[in-house]
């Protein structure tokens, strides 16, 4: 999204409201932040939908300055009170319905949370940061407050095989209800900057993977199905391409944007790591062949790749995503730390070491989902 931005400024987050902090990326971000900035206050607001899990925050439960609030971003008065009572100066907005397949089966929740929910947060931030009597004494707001909105590369649509990667100038062309709802929320954030001067930044990131990802998503689904000797469902021909980034590298990018990004700017974050789904599944299988040649939950003998099963394609399945991360690399000196090889090995190891967590997440709701999507 191309938008005229104001000066690049240094900003210091010290009291953060992290929405969706009990989900995959949000929880990793909370871990990252409390580790790197232990004196900051971190308030997590999460509705604990099927995708949110209090256990994702277990490592920080006793961290001084950490508070968990079970609530909905659409609850305007709750958000107002959190902003005021905790003197929040930074909102990092992860909360969303995030799964493309679920958005195909039931788009309503995506409009409600991603569009209406984001708007409710924006209204509350405007009321407390820009409109309240005290705010006029705290100027300029641009150096006092920050609203960072987490978006996705999916808003840009799908690329052909030889197209250059998505840049911040690429026109929005969302194809799934999920992507359209994220695009809608991005536009609202932009509008609150242009119209009211709300100091905001947006990041559009590519596919994340790593610890705490819900097993409805491709990589954990593959790992856990392998361990159970279950088919590895690959949509269509498996040649769709995603651009993979280890989740902590996403967190590092957000940190840089918060501290050094230009107000009103969008930054694409990616790892320059395009892989077809078939490449990904083969890599996961090869790691598990090494680490778990005989899985405890199955009588499977290697190779795990014998479990690959092509199934009916996802409706409207985007063919290729690729991020041009040149802007954040040049302007904020961002570089990802993990390669796909190192990140995927860490990820598989994390799932192997956290089978209790996996069992909890794969409860009745998950079984219902598998039935609905794969039967
Ligand atoms: P996730 O589904 O794992 O977590 C979402 C979290 O939001 C959950 O904890 C859930 O309980 C919470 N939530 C949902 N509705 C809520 C509401 N109304 N009020 C409060 N909390 C609510 O999602 P994720 O994969 O961690 O994605 C986080 C954000 O990053 C999303 O905005 C997503 O669009 C974006 N993103 C994800 C990826 C990816 O690869 N996963 C890539 C780029 C961008
Ligand atoms: O690109 C960023 C996006 O990445 C985020 O905005 C989304 O929140 C996140 O869920 C992710 O979306 P994808 O649709 O790309 O991720 P998913 O893990 O669902 O699928 C990755 C690829 O694997 C995609 O091409 C579909 C395919 N797939 C997925 C599943 C769940 C399969 O072939 N089989 C499956 O069972």
Short mmCIF file of C-alpha atoms and ligand atoms in Angstrom, two decimals:
data_model
loop_
_atom_site.label_atom_id
_atom_site.label_comp_id
_atom_site.label_asym_id
_atom_site.label_seq_id
_atom_site.Cartn_x
_atom_site.Cartn_y
_atom_site.Cartn_z
CA UNK A 1 0.00 0.00 0.00
CA UNK A 2 1.67 3.18 -1.15
CA UNK A 3 1.17 6.03 1.28
CA UNK A 4 2.98 9.30 1.79
CA UNK A 5 4.71 8.91 5.13
CA UNK A 6 6.01 11.38 7.63
CA UNK A 7 9.56 11.55 8.90
CA UNK A 8 11.36 8.50 10.13
CA UNK A 9 11.47 8.80 13.89
CA UNK A 10 12.86 6.95 16.85
CA UNK A 11 10.17 5.67 19.14
CA UNK A 12 10.36 3.89 22.48
CA UNK A 13 7.60 1.43 23.28
CA UNK A 14 7.33 0.91 27.06
CA UNK A 15 3.76 -0.14 27.76
CA UNK A 16 2.40 -2.46 25.09
CA UNK A 17 -1.08 -3.78 24.39
CA UNK A 18 -0.61 -6.95 22.36
CA UNK A 19 -3.86 -8.19 20.85
CA UNK A 20 -4.00 -11.87 19.92
CA UNK A 21 -0.99 -12.53 22.14
CA UNK A 22 -2.16 -16.06 22.94
CA UNK A 23 -2.05 -17.08 19.28
CA UNK A 24 0.92 -18.32 17.29
CA UNK A 25 2.80 -15.18 16.25
CA UNK A 26 1.45 -13.06 19.12
CA UNK A 27 2.77 -15.51 21.73
CA UNK A 28 6.16 -15.68 20.05
CA UNK A 29 6.20 -11.89 20.03
CA UNK A 30 5.39 -11.74 23.77
CA UNK A 31 8.25 -14.18 24.47
CA UNK A 32 10.58 -12.13 22.25
CA UNK A 33 9.60 -8.82 23.87
CA UNK A 34 9.80 -9.89 27.50
CA UNK A 35 13.20 -11.48 26.81
CA UNK A 36 14.64 -8.43 25.05
CA UNK A 37 12.89 -5.63 26.98
CA UNK A 38 12.29 -7.08 30.44
CA UNK A 39 11.39 -3.73 32.04
CA UNK A 40 8.46 -3.02 29.71
CA UNK A 41 4.83 -3.58 30.59
CA UNK A 42 3.13 -6.13 28.32
CA UNK A 43 -0.66 -6.45 28.39
CA UNK A 44 -2.10 -9.25 26.28
CA UNK A 45 -5.73 -8.98 25.17
CA UNK A 46 -7.00 -12.23 23.69
CA UNK A 47 -10.47 -13.72 23.25
CA UNK A 48 -9.05 -17.27 23.45
CA UNK A 49 -10.86 -18.52 20.38
CA UNK A 50 -10.05 -22.05 19.20
CA UNK A 51 -6.72 -20.57 17.98
CA UNK A 52 -5.75 -18.89 21.24
CA UNK A 53 -4.18 -20.85 24.02
CA UNK A 54 -3.21 -19.65 27.48
CA UNK A 55 -0.50 -22.33 27.59
CA UNK A 56 1.33 -20.46 24.81
CA UNK A 57 2.09 -17.81 27.41
CA UNK A 58 3.17 -20.17 30.20
CA UNK A 59 6.85 -19.15 29.92
CA UNK A 60 6.00 -15.50 30.75
CA UNK A 61 3.18 -15.93 33.29
CA UNK A 62 5.43 -14.84 36.16
CA UNK A 63 7.25 -12.13 34.27
CA UNK A 64 6.97 -8.76 36.07
CA UNK A 65 4.95 -6.38 33.95
CA UNK A 66 3.03 -9.15 32.16
CA UNK A 67 -0.77 -9.06 32.35
CA UNK A 68 -3.27 -11.28 30.58
CA UNK A 69 -6.77 -10.04 29.83
CA UNK A 70 -9.36 -12.47 28.49
CA UNK A 71 -11.47 -10.28 26.24
CA UNK A 72 -12.50 -9.29 22.75
CA UNK A 73 -10.99 -6.51 20.64
CA UNK A 74 -14.57 -5.61 19.66
CA UNK A 75 -15.31 -4.69 23.29
CA UNK A 76 -14.75 -0.95 22.91
CA UNK A 77 -15.14 -0.02 26.56
CA UNK A 78 -12.78 -2.80 27.67
CA UNK A 79 -10.12 -1.56 25.25
CA UNK A 80 -10.64 2.05 26.37
CA UNK A 81 -10.11 1.06 29.99
CA UNK A 82 -6.98 -0.97 29.17
CA UNK A 83 -5.45 1.93 27.24
CA UNK A 84 -6.17 4.32 30.08
CA UNK A 85 -5.45 2.15 33.12
CA UNK A 86 -2.21 0.69 31.80
CA UNK A 87 -1.10 3.93 30.11
CA UNK A 88 -0.52 2.01 26.92
CA UNK A 89 1.76 3.82 24.45
CA UNK A 90 2.00 1.02 21.85
CA UNK A 91 -0.60 -1.29 20.35
CA UNK A 92 0.69 -4.31 18.42
CA UNK A 93 -2.38 -5.74 16.76
CA UNK A 94 -2.13 -9.45 15.94
CA UNK A 95 -5.67 -10.56 16.85
CA UNK A 96 -7.45 -11.98 13.84
CA UNK A 97 -9.15 -14.95 12.33
CA UNK A 98 -6.15 -16.22 10.41
CA UNK A 99 -6.91 -19.47 8.59
CA UNK A 100 -7.74 -19.22 4.87
CA UNK A 101 -9.58 -22.57 4.78
CA UNK A 102 -11.84 -21.58 7.66
CA UNK A 103 -12.60 -18.30 5.88
CA UNK A 104 -13.84 -20.32 2.91
CA UNK A 105 -16.19 -22.38 5.10
CA UNK A 106 -17.36 -19.42 7.23
CA UNK A 107 -16.39 -15.89 6.24
CA UNK A 108 -18.59 -14.04 8.81
CA UNK A 109 -16.16 -14.36 11.73
CA UNK A 110 -13.43 -12.92 9.51
CA UNK A 111 -15.41 -9.79 8.76
CA UNK A 112 -16.42 -9.45 12.43
CA UNK A 113 -12.98 -9.83 13.96
CA UNK A 114 -10.64 -8.59 11.27
CA UNK A 115 -12.63 -5.60 10.05
CA UNK A 116 -15.08 -4.67 12.82
CA UNK A 117 -12.60 -5.66 15.55
CA UNK A 118 -9.76 -3.63 14.05
CA UNK A 119 -12.07 -0.66 13.68
CA UNK A 120 -13.10 -0.89 17.32
CA UNK A 121 -9.44 -0.83 18.39
CA UNK A 122 -8.71 2.14 16.13
CA UNK A 123 -11.65 4.07 17.58
CA UNK A 124 -10.45 3.39 21.12
CA UNK A 125 -6.86 4.41 20.29
CA UNK A 126 -8.13 7.61 18.70
CA UNK A 127 -10.36 8.39 21.69
CA UNK A 128 -7.60 7.95 24.27
CA UNK A 129 -4.53 9.07 22.35
CA UNK A 130 -5.92 11.88 20.19
CA UNK A 131 -9.25 13.09 21.57
CA UNK A 132 -8.97 13.00 25.35
CA UNK A 133 -8.32 16.31 27.15
CA UNK A 134 -4.95 15.08 28.44
CA UNK A 135 -3.77 14.07 24.97
CA UNK A 136 -3.51 17.71 23.84
CA UNK A 137 -0.71 18.18 26.36
CA UNK A 138 1.18 15.16 25.04
CA UNK A 139 2.26 16.37 21.69
CA UNK A 140 3.40 15.40 19.22
CA UNK A 141 1.41 12.17 19.32
CA UNK A 142 3.69 10.68 16.68
CA UNK A 143 6.53 10.36 19.15
CA UNK A 144 4.30 9.39 22.07
CA UNK A 145 2.10 6.61 20.67
CA UNK A 146 2.21 3.91 18.04
CA UNK A 147 -0.43 1.60 16.54
CA UNK A 148 1.26 -1.23 14.68
CA UNK A 149 -1.01 -3.38 12.54
CA UNK A 150 0.08 -6.89 11.58
CA UNK A 151 -1.02 -7.73 8.07
CA UNK A 152 -0.19 -10.32 5.48
CA UNK A 153 1.22 -10.72 1.98
CA UNK A 154 -2.09 -12.34 0.98
CA UNK A 155 -3.65 -8.89 0.48
CA UNK A 156 -1.57 -8.58 -2.71
CA UNK A 157 -3.18 -11.62 -4.35
CA UNK A 158 -1.34 -14.24 -6.37
CA UNK A 159 1.83 -14.03 -8.50
CA UNK A 160 2.66 -15.67 -11.82
CA UNK A 161 5.84 -17.78 -12.03
CA UNK A 162 8.05 -14.96 -13.34
CA UNK A 163 6.51 -11.98 -11.55
CA UNK A 164 8.72 -9.97 -9.19
CA UNK A 165 7.89 -10.32 -5.48
CA UNK A 166 5.26 -8.15 -3.81
CA UNK A 167 6.56 -4.69 -2.97
CA UNK A 168 4.85 -2.02 -0.88
CA UNK A 169 3.70 -0.50 -4.19
CA UNK A 170 1.93 -3.65 -5.39
CA UNK A 171 -1.82 -3.04 -5.76
CA UNK A 172 -4.06 -4.92 -3.36
CA UNK A 173 -5.93 -7.84 -4.96
CA UNK A 174 -7.09 -10.15 -2.15
CA UNK A 175 -8.62 -13.43 -3.26
CA UNK A 176 -9.92 -15.24 -0.17
CA UNK A 177 -12.42 -13.93 2.38
CA UNK A 178 -9.51 -13.98 4.87
CA UNK A 179 -7.28 -11.87 2.60
CA UNK A 180 -10.14 -9.49 1.80
CA UNK A 181 -10.87 -8.98 5.50
CA UNK A 182 -7.19 -8.26 6.19
CA UNK A 183 -7.12 -5.81 3.27
CA UNK A 184 -10.20 -4.09 4.72
CA UNK A 185 -8.49 -3.75 8.08
CA UNK A 186 -5.32 -2.37 6.46
CA UNK A 187 -7.38 0.31 4.71
CA UNK A 188 -9.07 1.32 7.96
CA UNK A 189 -5.70 1.69 9.68
CA UNK A 190 -4.49 3.82 6.77
CA UNK A 191 -7.65 5.93 6.92
CA UNK A 192 -7.19 6.63 10.64
CA UNK A 193 -3.71 7.95 9.87
CA UNK A 194 -4.69 10.04 6.86
CA UNK A 195 -7.90 11.41 8.37
CA UNK A 196 -7.18 11.72 12.08
CA UNK A 197 -3.38 11.54 12.27
CA UNK A 198 -3.31 8.33 14.32
CA UNK A 199 0.39 7.39 14.40
CA UNK A 200 0.46 3.98 12.80
CA UNK A 201 2.65 1.54 10.88
CA UNK A 202 1.68 -1.65 9.00
CA UNK A 203 3.69 -4.75 8.19
CA UNK A 204 2.75 -7.30 5.52
CA UNK A 205 4.53 -10.55 6.20
CA UNK A 206 4.82 -13.82 4.34
CA UNK A 207 4.10 -17.32 5.72
CA UNK A 208 5.43 -17.84 9.25
CA UNK A 209 6.40 -21.13 10.82
CA UNK A 210 7.82 -22.10 14.21
CA UNK A 211 6.78 -23.08 17.76
CA UNK A 212 3.15 -22.74 18.92
CA UNK A 213 1.60 -22.73 15.44
CA UNK A 214 -1.86 -24.29 15.42
CA UNK A 215 -1.91 -27.68 13.64
CA UNK A 216 -4.59 -26.50 11.19
CA UNK A 217 -1.71 -24.80 9.30
CA UNK A 218 0.44 -26.71 6.82
CA UNK A 219 3.75 -27.29 8.63
CA UNK A 220 2.46 -28.42 12.06
CA UNK A 221 -0.26 -30.45 10.32
CA UNK A 222 2.44 -32.30 8.39
CA UNK A 223 4.58 -32.92 11.47
CA UNK A 224 1.70 -34.19 13.59
CA UNK A 225 0.16 -36.32 10.85
CA UNK A 226 3.57 -37.92 10.22
CA UNK A 227 3.86 -38.79 13.90
CA UNK A 228 0.45 -40.46 13.77
CA UNK A 229 1.10 -42.22 10.47
CA UNK A 230 -1.80 -40.29 8.91
CA UNK A 231 -2.03 -39.09 5.27
CA UNK A 232 -0.29 -35.79 4.51
CA UNK A 233 -3.00 -33.87 2.62
CA UNK A 234 -1.58 -31.76 -0.19
CA UNK A 235 -4.04 -29.59 -2.09
CA UNK A 236 -4.03 -29.96 -5.88
CA UNK A 237 -0.68 -30.55 -7.55
CA UNK A 238 1.33 -29.27 -4.54
CA UNK A 239 3.17 -26.74 -6.69
CA UNK A 240 1.74 -23.66 -5.01
CA UNK A 241 4.56 -21.52 -3.67
CA UNK A 242 4.81 -19.82 -0.28
CA UNK A 243 7.66 -17.62 0.99
CA UNK A 244 8.55 -18.97 4.44
CA UNK A 245 9.86 -16.97 7.41
CA UNK A 246 10.79 -18.28 10.86
CA UNK A 247 8.44 -16.60 13.35
CA UNK A 248 11.18 -14.99 15.44
CA UNK A 249 12.49 -13.25 12.33
CA UNK A 250 9.01 -11.76 11.92
CA UNK A 251 9.15 -10.54 15.55
CA UNK A 252 12.53 -8.91 14.92
CA UNK A 253 11.10 -7.09 11.91
CA UNK A 254 8.17 -5.76 13.96
CA UNK A 255 10.56 -4.58 16.67
CA UNK A 256 12.57 -2.58 14.09
CA UNK A 257 9.43 -1.03 12.62
CA UNK A 258 8.17 0.02 16.06
CA UNK A 259 11.45 1.69 16.98
CA UNK A 260 12.67 3.07 13.68
CA UNK A 261 9.83 2.91 11.16
CA UNK A 262 8.28 5.96 9.51
CA UNK A 263 4.83 6.89 10.68
CA UNK A 264 2.19 6.02 8.12
CA UNK A 265 4.50 3.53 6.40
CA UNK A 266 3.99 -0.04 5.30
CA UNK A 267 6.86 -2.54 5.39
CA UNK A 268 6.88 -5.95 3.75
CA UNK A 269 8.66 -8.62 5.80
CA UNK A 270 9.92 -11.85 4.24
CA UNK A 271 12.78 -14.27 4.19
CA UNK A 272 13.41 -14.68 0.46
CA UNK A 273 12.57 -18.34 0.87
CA UNK A 274 10.14 -19.53 -1.78
CA UNK A 275 9.23 -23.21 -1.70
CA UNK A 276 6.52 -25.30 -3.28
CA UNK A 277 4.30 -27.18 -0.86
CA UNK A 278 5.78 -30.43 -2.18
CA UNK A 279 9.28 -29.19 -1.34
CA UNK A 280 8.14 -28.32 2.18
CA UNK A 281 6.47 -31.67 2.81
CA UNK A 282 9.54 -33.55 1.56
CA UNK A 283 11.84 -31.57 3.85
CA UNK A 284 9.62 -32.21 6.89
CA UNK A 285 9.44 -35.92 6.01
CA UNK A 286 13.22 -36.16 5.63
CA UNK A 287 13.80 -34.57 9.06
CA UNK A 288 11.33 -36.94 10.68
CA UNK A 289 12.92 -39.91 8.88
CA UNK A 290 16.08 -38.95 10.79
CA UNK A 291 14.59 -38.00 14.14
CA UNK A 292 11.64 -40.38 14.37
CA UNK A 293 12.02 -43.28 11.96
CA UNK A 294 9.46 -45.17 14.00
CA UNK A 295 6.77 -42.90 15.39
CA UNK A 296 5.32 -43.76 18.80
CA UNK A 297 1.75 -43.29 17.59
CA UNK A 298 2.06 -45.46 14.52
CA UNK A 299 3.82 -48.50 13.20
CA UNK A 300 5.20 -46.42 10.36
CA UNK A 301 8.62 -47.21 9.01
CA UNK A 302 10.45 -44.64 6.88
CA UNK A 303 10.05 -42.91 4.54
CA UNK A 304 7.33 -40.59 5.83
CA UNK A 305 6.94 -39.21 2.30
CA UNK A 306 4.95 -42.34 1.46
CA UNK A 307 2.11 -40.64 3.38
CA UNK A 308 1.83 -37.75 0.88
CA UNK A 309 -1.71 -37.70 -0.51
CA UNK A 310 -2.94 -35.25 -3.12
CA UNK A 311 -6.46 -34.06 -2.37
CA UNK A 312 -9.02 -31.67 -3.89
CA UNK A 313 -7.61 -28.17 -4.26
CA UNK A 314 -8.49 -25.24 -1.96
CA UNK A 315 -11.11 -22.99 -3.59
CA UNK A 316 -9.45 -19.90 -5.12
CA UNK A 317 -6.04 -21.26 -4.08
CA UNK A 318 -3.38 -18.55 -4.65
CA UNK A 319 -0.59 -19.97 -6.77
CA UNK A 320 2.45 -18.08 -5.60
CA UNK A 321 3.46 -15.57 -2.91
CA UNK A 322 6.86 -13.91 -2.77
CA UNK A 323 7.91 -10.88 -0.76
CA UNK A 324 10.32 -8.19 -1.88
CA UNK A 325 11.71 -7.19 1.53
CA UNK A 326 14.09 -4.59 0.04
CA UNK A 327 12.51 -1.62 1.81
CA UNK A 328 12.82 -2.91 5.39
CA UNK A 329 16.30 -4.24 4.61
CA UNK A 330 17.51 -0.91 3.23
CA UNK A 331 15.73 1.49 5.56
CA UNK A 332 15.76 -0.43 8.85
CA UNK A 333 18.73 -2.76 8.24
CA UNK A 334 16.58 -5.85 8.62
CA UNK A 335 17.96 -9.30 7.82
CA UNK A 336 16.40 -12.61 8.80
CA UNK A 337 18.61 -14.79 11.01
CA UNK A 338 17.24 -18.27 10.30
CA UNK A 339 17.58 -20.16 7.06
CA UNK A 340 14.74 -22.53 6.17
CA UNK A 341 17.02 -25.46 7.01
CA UNK A 342 17.81 -24.19 10.53
CA UNK A 343 14.28 -22.90 11.22
CA UNK A 344 12.44 -26.01 10.11
CA UNK A 345 14.75 -28.26 12.13
CA UNK A 346 14.10 -26.15 15.26
CA UNK A 347 10.38 -26.26 14.52
CA UNK A 348 10.18 -30.03 14.13
CA UNK A 349 12.24 -30.46 17.30
CA UNK A 350 9.91 -28.12 19.20
CA UNK A 351 6.85 -30.16 18.22
CA UNK A 352 8.59 -33.40 19.20
CA UNK A 353 9.42 -31.92 22.60
CA UNK A 354 5.91 -30.51 23.15
CA UNK A 355 3.58 -33.40 22.41
CA UNK A 356 1.44 -32.60 25.47
CA UNK A 357 0.80 -29.12 24.06
CA UNK A 358 -0.09 -30.72 20.71
CA UNK A 359 -2.54 -33.15 22.32
CA UNK A 360 -4.36 -30.29 24.04
CA UNK A 361 -4.61 -28.26 20.85
CA UNK A 362 -5.89 -31.26 18.89
CA UNK A 363 -9.08 -31.59 20.97
CA UNK A 364 -12.71 -31.92 19.91
CA UNK A 365 -12.82 -28.63 18.00
CA UNK A 366 -9.80 -29.66 15.96
CA UNK A 367 -11.26 -33.07 15.18
CA UNK A 368 -14.47 -31.37 14.01
CA UNK A 369 -12.41 -29.09 11.79
CA UNK A 370 -10.53 -32.02 10.22
CA UNK A 371 -13.85 -33.71 9.55
CA UNK A 372 -15.29 -30.58 7.96
CA UNK A 373 -12.29 -29.72 5.79
CA UNK A 374 -10.83 -33.07 4.81
CA UNK A 375 -13.66 -35.59 4.73
P1 LIG B 1 -3.59 -17.26 15.22
O1 LIG B 1 -4.89 -17.68 14.59
O2 LIG B 1 -2.62 -18.28 15.66
O3 LIG B 1 -3.91 -16.33 16.50
C1 LIG B 1 -4.90 -15.36 16.50
C2 LIG B 1 -5.14 -14.95 17.96
O4 LIG B 1 -6.12 -13.91 17.97
C3 LIG B 1 -5.68 -16.07 18.84
O5 LIG B 1 -5.01 -16.09 20.06
C4 LIG B 1 -7.14 -15.70 19.04
O6 LIG B 1 -7.67 -16.17 20.28
C5 LIG B 1 -7.07 -14.18 18.98
N1 LIG B 1 -8.35 -13.58 18.61
C6 LIG B 1 -9.13 -13.93 17.57
N2 LIG B 1 -10.24 -13.13 17.56
C7 LIG B 1 -10.11 -12.27 18.60
C8 LIG B 1 -10.90 -11.20 19.09
N3 LIG B 1 -12.06 -10.88 18.50
N4 LIG B 1 -10.46 -10.51 20.15
C9 LIG B 1 -9.28 -10.83 20.76
N5 LIG B 1 -8.51 -11.84 20.34
C10 LIG B 1 -8.91 -12.55 19.27
O7 LIG B 1 -2.95 -16.25 14.19
P2 LIG B 1 -1.41 -16.03 13.79
O8 LIG B 1 -1.02 -16.99 12.77
O9 LIG B 1 -0.63 -15.90 15.03
O10 LIG B 1 -1.52 -14.60 13.09
C11 LIG B 1 -1.43 -13.41 13.86
C12 LIG B 1 -1.59 -12.22 12.93
O11 LIG B 1 -0.55 -12.25 11.95
C13 LIG B 1 -2.89 -12.19 12.16
O12 LIG B 1 -3.32 -10.85 12.08
C14 LIG B 1 -2.53 -12.72 10.78
O13 LIG B 1 -3.38 -12.18 9.80
C15 LIG B 1 -1.12 -12.20 10.63
N6 LIG B 1 -0.20 -12.98 9.76
C16 LIG B 1 -0.06 -14.32 9.95
C17 LIG B 1 0.88 -15.01 9.18
C18 LIG B 1 1.10 -16.49 9.36
O14 LIG B 1 1.82 -17.09 8.58
N7 LIG B 1 0.53 -17.13 10.38
C19 LIG B 1 1.63 -14.34 8.21
C20 LIG B 1 1.43 -12.96 8.05
C21 LIG B 1 0.52 -12.29 8.84
O1 LIG B 2 1.06 -15.67 3.52
C1 LIG B 2 0.73 -15.35 4.84
C2 LIG B 2 -0.42 -16.21 5.29
O2 LIG B 2 0.10 -17.53 5.50
C3 LIG B 2 -1.09 -15.70 6.57
O3 LIG B 2 -1.67 -14.46 6.31
C4 LIG B 2 -2.16 -16.69 7.05
O4 LIG B 2 -2.70 -16.26 8.29
C5 LIG B 2 -1.50 -18.04 7.24
O5 LIG B 2 -2.48 -19.00 7.63
C6 LIG B 2 -0.83 -18.49 5.94
O6 LIG B 2 -1.81 -18.76 4.92
P1 LIG B 2 -1.64 -20.00 3.91
O7 LIG B 2 -2.97 -20.31 3.37
O8 LIG B 2 -0.53 -19.77 2.96
O9 LIG B 2 -1.14 -21.12 4.98
P2 LIG B 2 -1.55 -22.64 5.18
O10 LIG B 2 -0.59 -23.19 6.19
O11 LIG B 2 -3.00 -22.81 5.44
O12 LIG B 2 -1.21 -23.28 3.77
C7 LIG B 2 0.09 -23.19 3.21
C8 LIG B 2 0.06 -23.85 1.84
O13 LIG B 2 -0.19 -25.25 2.02
C9 LIG B 2 -1.08 -23.35 0.95
O14 LIG B 2 -0.63 -23.34 -0.40
C10 LIG B 2 -2.17 -24.38 1.12
C11 LIG B 2 -1.38 -25.66 1.35
N1 LIG B 2 -2.05 -26.66 2.20
C12 LIG B 2 -2.49 -26.28 3.43
C13 LIG B 2 -3.12 -27.19 4.25
C14 LIG B 2 -3.65 -26.76 5.60
C15 LIG B 2 -2.16 -27.97 1.76
O15 LIG B 2 -1.72 -28.33 0.66
N2 LIG B 2 -2.78 -28.87 2.57
C16 LIG B 2 -3.30 -28.54 3.80
O16 LIG B 2 -3.89 -29.42 4.47
#
